[in-house]
Tab-separated table of C-alpha atoms and ligand atoms in Angstrom:
chain	number	residue	atom	x	y	z
A	311	MET	CA	9.970	-14.683	18.206
A	312	ALA	CA	9.008	-17.194	15.312
A	313	GLU	CA	11.539	-16.968	12.444
A	314	SER	CA	11.070	-13.915	10.303
A	315	ALA	CA	10.278	-13.894	6.504
A	316	VAL	CA	11.378	-10.421	6.094
A	317	VAL	CA	13.922	-8.288	8.416
A	318	VAL	CA	14.303	-4.720	7.411
A	319	GLU	CA	16.990	-2.531	9.837
A	320	ASP	CA	17.466	1.151	9.313
A	321	LEU	CA	16.486	1.552	5.635
A	322	ARG	CA	17.018	4.599	3.836
A	323	ARG	CA	16.260	5.545	0.310
A	324	THR	CA	16.617	8.899	-1.207
A	325	TYR	CA	15.540	9.885	-4.869
A	326	GLY	CA	17.496	12.707	-6.330
A	327	SER	CA	20.065	15.040	-4.901
A	328	GLY	CA	20.768	18.293	-3.260
A	329	ALA	CA	18.085	20.727	-2.883
A	330	SER	CA	15.646	18.437	-4.786
A	331	ALA	CA	16.361	15.256	-2.773
A	332	VAL	CA	13.391	13.414	-1.698
A	333	HIS	CA	14.017	11.166	1.467
A	334	ALA	CA	11.472	8.431	0.878
A	335	LEU	CA	12.518	6.239	3.312
A	336	ARG	CA	14.246	7.674	6.615
A	337	GLY	CA	15.491	4.793	8.703
A	338	VAL	CA	12.874	1.967	8.541
A	339	SER	CA	12.882	-1.006	10.501
A	340	PHE	CA	10.395	-3.909	11.227
A	341	ALA	CA	10.315	-7.531	10.875
A	342	VAL	CA	7.442	-9.782	9.083
A	343	PRO	CA	7.025	-13.164	10.775
A	344	ARG	CA	6.772	-15.966	8.514
A	345	GLY	CA	3.148	-16.989	7.482
A	346	GLU	CA	1.468	-13.575	8.517
A	347	LEU	CA	-0.267	-11.309	6.233
A	348	VAL	CA	1.110	-7.688	7.129
A	349	ALA	CA	-0.702	-4.737	5.863
A	350	LEU	CA	1.463	-1.693	5.078
A	351	LYS	CA	-0.533	1.445	5.445
A	352	GLY	CA	0.055	5.218	5.036
A	353	ARG	CA	-1.075	7.890	2.745
A	354	SER	CA	0.029	8.420	-0.644
A	355	GLY	CA	3.490	9.524	-0.889
A	356	SER	CA	4.457	8.037	2.611
A	357	GLY	CA	6.935	5.522	1.008
A	358	LYS	CA	4.925	2.320	0.827
A	359	THR	CA	5.875	1.689	-2.891
A	360	THR	CA	9.648	2.401	-2.251
A	361	LEU	CA	9.623	0.059	0.523
A	362	LEU	CA	8.119	-2.880	-1.440
A	363	ASN	CA	10.292	-2.356	-4.110
A	364	LEU	CA	13.425	-2.576	-2.003
A	365	VAL	CA	12.118	-5.609	-0.116
A	366	GLY	CA	11.253	-7.338	-3.539
A	367	GLY	CA	14.537	-6.750	-5.185
A	368	LEU	CA	13.508	-4.348	-7.508
A	369	ASP	CA	15.608	-1.560	-6.195
A	370	THR	CA	18.667	-1.204	-3.739
A	371	PRO	CA	18.912	0.915	-0.616
A	372	ASP	CA	20.962	3.873	0.017
A	373	ALA	CA	21.662	2.392	3.553
A	374	GLY	CA	20.088	-0.292	5.958
A	375	LYS	CA	19.753	-4.170	5.674
A	376	ILE	CA	17.055	-6.099	3.949
A	377	THR	CA	16.791	-9.677	4.696
A	378	VAL	CA	14.270	-12.208	2.996
A	379	GLU	CA	14.414	-15.744	3.940
A	380	GLY	CA	17.591	-15.449	5.701
A	381	LEU	CA	19.117	-13.995	2.465
A	382	ASP	CA	21.063	-10.504	2.782
A	383	LEU	CA	19.835	-8.842	-0.271
A	384	ALA	CA	23.059	-6.671	-0.285
A	385	GLU	CA	25.062	-9.731	-0.676
A	386	LEU	CA	23.163	-11.162	-3.358
A	387	GLY	CA	24.457	-9.418	-6.660
A	388	GLU	CA	22.452	-8.977	-9.857
A	389	ASP	CA	22.010	-12.574	-10.564
A	390	GLY	CA	21.129	-13.341	-7.045
A	391	LEU	CA	18.471	-10.741	-7.202
A	392	LEU	CA	17.020	-12.018	-10.275
A	393	GLU	CA	16.537	-15.500	-8.858
A	394	LEU	CA	15.171	-13.800	-5.570
A	395	ARG	CA	12.477	-12.004	-7.828
A	396	ARG	CA	11.975	-15.158	-10.078
A	397	ASP	CA	11.712	-18.024	-7.471
A	398	ARG	CA	11.029	-16.785	-4.013
A	399	VAL	CA	8.758	-13.367	-4.351
A	400	GLY	CA	5.448	-13.105	-5.992
A	401	PHE	CA	4.587	-9.477	-6.975
A	402	ILE	CA	1.086	-8.115	-7.355
A	403	PHE	CA	0.353	-4.512	-8.339
A	404	GLN	CA	-2.520	-2.139	-8.645
A	405	SER	CA	-2.824	-2.146	-12.327
A	406	PHE	CA	-2.786	-6.177	-12.579
A	407	GLY	CA	0.137	-6.143	-14.927
A	408	LEU	CA	-1.449	-9.067	-17.222
A	409	ILE	CA	-0.272	-9.470	-20.737
A	410	PRO	CA	-3.321	-8.572	-22.816
A	411	ILE	CA	-2.878	-10.963	-25.838
A	412	LEU	CA	-2.458	-13.885	-23.576
A	413	THR	CA	-5.421	-15.788	-22.048
A	414	ALA	CA	-5.799	-16.099	-18.322
A	415	ALA	CA	-4.205	-19.539	-18.204
A	416	GLU	CA	-1.422	-18.177	-20.400
A	417	ASN	CA	-0.784	-15.394	-18.138
A	418	VAL	CA	-0.725	-17.711	-15.037
A	419	GLY	CA	1.764	-19.977	-16.754
A	420	VAL	CA	4.311	-16.966	-17.600
A	421	PRO	CA	6.488	-17.398	-14.570
A	422	LEU	CA	6.664	-21.419	-15.259
A	423	ARG	CA	7.903	-20.745	-18.932
A	424	LEU	CA	10.511	-18.529	-17.582
A	425	ARG	CA	11.680	-21.584	-15.245
A	426	LYS	CA	11.141	-23.875	-18.427
A	427	THR	CA	8.862	-25.984	-16.599
A	428	ASP	CA	7.819	-29.030	-18.324
A	429	PRO	CA	4.605	-28.367	-20.196
A	430	ARG	CA	2.564	-30.977	-18.701
A	431	ALA	CA	3.436	-29.916	-15.152
A	432	ARG	CA	2.858	-26.382	-16.021
A	433	GLU	CA	-0.626	-27.186	-17.343
A	434	GLU	CA	-1.555	-29.014	-14.292
A	435	ARG	CA	-0.154	-26.200	-11.811
A	436	VAL	CA	-1.821	-23.617	-13.916
A	437	ALA	CA	-5.179	-25.439	-13.479
A	438	LEU	CA	-4.932	-25.878	-9.951
A	439	LEU	CA	-3.936	-22.166	-9.320
A	440	LEU	CA	-6.879	-20.869	-11.549
A	441	ALA	CA	-9.165	-23.118	-9.477
A	442	LEU	CA	-7.590	-21.592	-6.251
A	443	VAL	CA	-8.565	-18.189	-7.170
A	444	GLY	CA	-12.025	-19.143	-8.588
A	445	LEU	CA	-11.470	-18.839	-12.284
A	446	ALA	CA	-11.343	-22.197	-13.489
A	447	ASP	CA	-14.401	-21.581	-15.756
A	448	HIS	CA	-12.393	-18.495	-17.351
A	449	ALA	CA	-9.000	-19.876	-18.160
A	450	GLU	CA	-9.431	-19.047	-22.053
A	451	GLN	CA	-10.378	-15.326	-21.680
A	452	ARG	CA	-8.016	-12.648	-22.238
A	453	PRO	CA	-7.627	-9.676	-19.508
A	454	GLY	CA	-9.964	-7.517	-21.577
A	455	GLU	CA	-12.615	-10.236	-21.264
A	456	LEU	CA	-12.386	-10.274	-17.356
A	457	SER	CA	-13.651	-7.954	-14.724
A	458	GLY	CA	-11.013	-5.992	-12.655
A	459	GLY	CA	-11.543	-8.349	-9.636
A	460	GLN	CA	-11.093	-11.191	-11.998
A	461	GLN	CA	-7.939	-9.845	-13.598
A	462	GLN	CA	-6.518	-9.257	-9.975
A	463	ARG	CA	-7.462	-12.795	-9.198
A	464	VAL	CA	-5.446	-14.096	-12.197
A	465	ALA	CA	-2.649	-11.674	-11.147
A	466	ILE	CA	-2.552	-13.409	-7.683
A	467	ALA	CA	-2.526	-16.850	-9.364
A	468	ARG	CA	0.303	-15.710	-11.500
A	469	ALA	CA	2.215	-14.290	-8.399
A	470	LEU	CA	1.804	-17.724	-6.964
A	471	ALA	CA	2.944	-19.884	-9.995
A	472	ASN	CA	6.487	-20.451	-8.593
A	473	LYS	CA	5.477	-21.120	-5.318
A	474	PRO	CA	7.059	-18.076	-3.745
A	475	SER	CA	7.686	-17.943	-0.227
A	476	LEU	CA	6.798	-14.035	-0.234
A	477	LEU	CA	3.843	-12.178	-1.586
A	478	ILE	CA	4.359	-8.550	-2.086
A	479	ALA	CA	1.278	-6.670	-3.213
A	480	ASP	CA	1.229	-3.040	-3.860
A	481	GLU	CA	-2.373	-1.547	-3.381
A	482	PRO	CA	-3.828	-4.685	-4.960
A	483	THR	CA	-7.302	-3.170	-4.539
A	484	GLY	CA	-6.652	0.269	-5.588
A	485	GLN	CA	-8.504	0.064	-8.966
A	486	LEU	CA	-11.426	-2.047	-7.521
A	487	ASP	CA	-14.454	-1.009	-6.191
A	488	ALA	CA	-15.018	-1.509	-2.178
A	489	GLU	CA	-16.940	-4.806	-2.467
A	490	THR	CA	-14.575	-6.492	-5.218
A	491	GLY	CA	-11.442	-5.068	-3.377
A	492	LEU	CA	-12.781	-6.650	0.024
A	493	ALA	CA	-13.143	-9.998	-2.047
A	494	VAL	CA	-9.605	-9.701	-3.388
A	495	MET	CA	-8.156	-9.099	0.153
A	496	GLU	CA	-10.013	-11.879	1.417
A	497	LEU	CA	-8.424	-14.205	-1.338
A	498	LEU	CA	-5.019	-12.996	-0.168
A	499	ARG	CA	-5.930	-13.780	3.378
A	500	ALA	CA	-7.054	-17.214	2.317
A	501	VAL	CA	-4.004	-17.748	0.318
A	502	VAL	CA	-1.607	-16.784	3.141
A	503	ARG	CA	-3.256	-19.322	5.285
A	504	GLY	CA	-3.774	-22.053	2.787
A	505	GLU	CA	-0.586	-21.941	1.008
A	506	GLY	CA	1.690	-21.103	3.816
A	507	VAL	CA	3.123	-17.900	2.241
A	508	THR	CA	3.662	-14.479	3.800
A	509	ALA	CA	2.528	-11.478	2.311
A	510	LEU	CA	3.294	-7.703	2.851
A	511	VAL	CA	0.526	-5.661	1.416
A	512	ALA	CA	0.476	-1.953	1.024
A	513	THR	CA	-3.118	-0.345	1.018
A	514	HIS	CA	-4.885	2.549	2.212
A	515	ASP	CA	-8.148	1.210	2.114
A	516	ALA	CA	-8.831	1.060	6.150
A	517	GLY	CA	-11.479	-1.184	5.453
A	518	LEU	CA	-9.035	-4.013	4.502
A	519	LEU	CA	-6.760	-3.567	7.673
A	520	ASP	CA	-8.862	-5.843	9.803
A	521	LEU	CA	-7.835	-8.993	7.563
A	522	ALA	CA	-4.280	-8.396	8.392
A	523	ASP	CA	-2.199	-10.005	11.231
A	524	ARG	CA	-0.483	-6.868	11.755
A	525	VAL	CA	-0.528	-3.521	10.496
A	526	LEU	CA	2.516	-1.301	9.887
A	527	GLU	CA	2.216	2.718	9.245
A	528	LEU	CA	4.494	4.459	7.100
A	529	SER	CA	4.310	8.174	7.613
A	530	ASP	CA	6.760	10.639	5.752
A	531	GLY	CA	9.364	7.789	5.471
A	532	GLY	CA	9.202	6.455	8.773
A	533	ILE	CA	7.300	3.698	10.619
A	534	VAL	CA	4.824	5.224	13.106
A	535	GLU	CA	4.985	3.739	16.415
A	536	ARG	CA	1.676	2.135	17.578
B	1703	LIG	N1	11.452	7.456	-8.841
B	1703	LIG	C1	11.202	8.374	-8.089
B	1703	LIG	N2	12.024	9.519	-8.329
B	1703	LIG	C2	11.887	10.745	-7.399
B	1703	LIG	N3	10.820	10.722	-6.346
B	1703	LIG	C3	10.290	9.508	-6.388
B	1703	LIG	C4	10.487	8.459	-6.959
B	1703	LIG	N4	9.638	7.450	-6.432
B	1703	LIG	C5	8.932	8.005	-5.460
B	1703	LIG	N5	9.338	9.013	-5.203
B	1703	LIG	C6	8.850	9.977	-3.855
B	1703	LIG	O1	9.341	9.250	-2.882
B	1703	LIG	C7	8.046	9.581	-1.835
B	1703	LIG	C8	7.579	8.067	-1.372
B	1703	LIG	O2	6.936	7.305	-2.535
B	1703	LIG	P1	6.297	6.290	-2.587
B	1703	LIG	O3	7.239	5.235	-2.286
B	1703	LIG	O4	5.883	6.099	-4.121
B	1703	LIG	O5	4.903	6.279	-1.676
B	1703	LIG	P2	3.628	5.817	-1.726
B	1703	LIG	O6	3.871	4.459	-2.220
B	1703	LIG	O7	3.266	5.510	-0.261
B	1703	LIG	O8	2.801	6.440	-2.516
B	1703	LIG	C9	7.223	10.375	-2.427
B	1703	LIG	O9	7.529	11.757	-2.210
B	1703	LIG	C10	7.253	10.487	-3.962
B	1703	LIG	O10	7.002	11.465	-4.788
B	1704	LIG	MG1	2.805	3.455	-3.977
């Protein structure tokens, strides 16, 4: 098998304890081959967000192992996890997560500012990314002046700013109508092919699953064998 971008082994995550404990993940194992778009489906509450947060280093598991691009997340420590989130992973959320007072271009440039990229190089990369997502003509508009689909395109451009190897998208089309959602998913599909990134995308929209290279299904905290 081609080298994996992500390997997850027997992952467990429980929220709370005692009688009120919620076993969000009960021993999940899978691998995401490099350069693929893998969809993670499952109804609300099945553990998708919990799993994505763990793979992206936003949360730590109770047991099990996560490897991202060959790095064992358990060995990274706080600083290492911060670097992972900043340099290797691009996050895309259902609610876009853009900063309202910044323009589209400024939002895309935020991760580059955090890395203290030279302003000239930053502007060039921002322009390239806005063109890539089809928003070259909307660079100066603020999120409130853009449609939902356009806002999510800005968020995708921002997620790509630091040339991550892995995109993690949590129901990126959840706030969009079917047609706009399909267009956003097609953009992700094109980005994975064109930019050579790997993507792990949670969705419960069955219409989007055809675009994935493979589909993992979560049910009640476990992977459903298909
Ligand atoms: N911070 C939390 N505290 C307690 N329970 C949580 C928390 N986050 C998620 N859960 C529970 O864990 C389960 C999985 O949730 P989640 O990963 O958000 O699923 P999904 O993203 O598939 O809807 C659900 O039962 C949810 O209520
Ligand atoms: Mg969720």
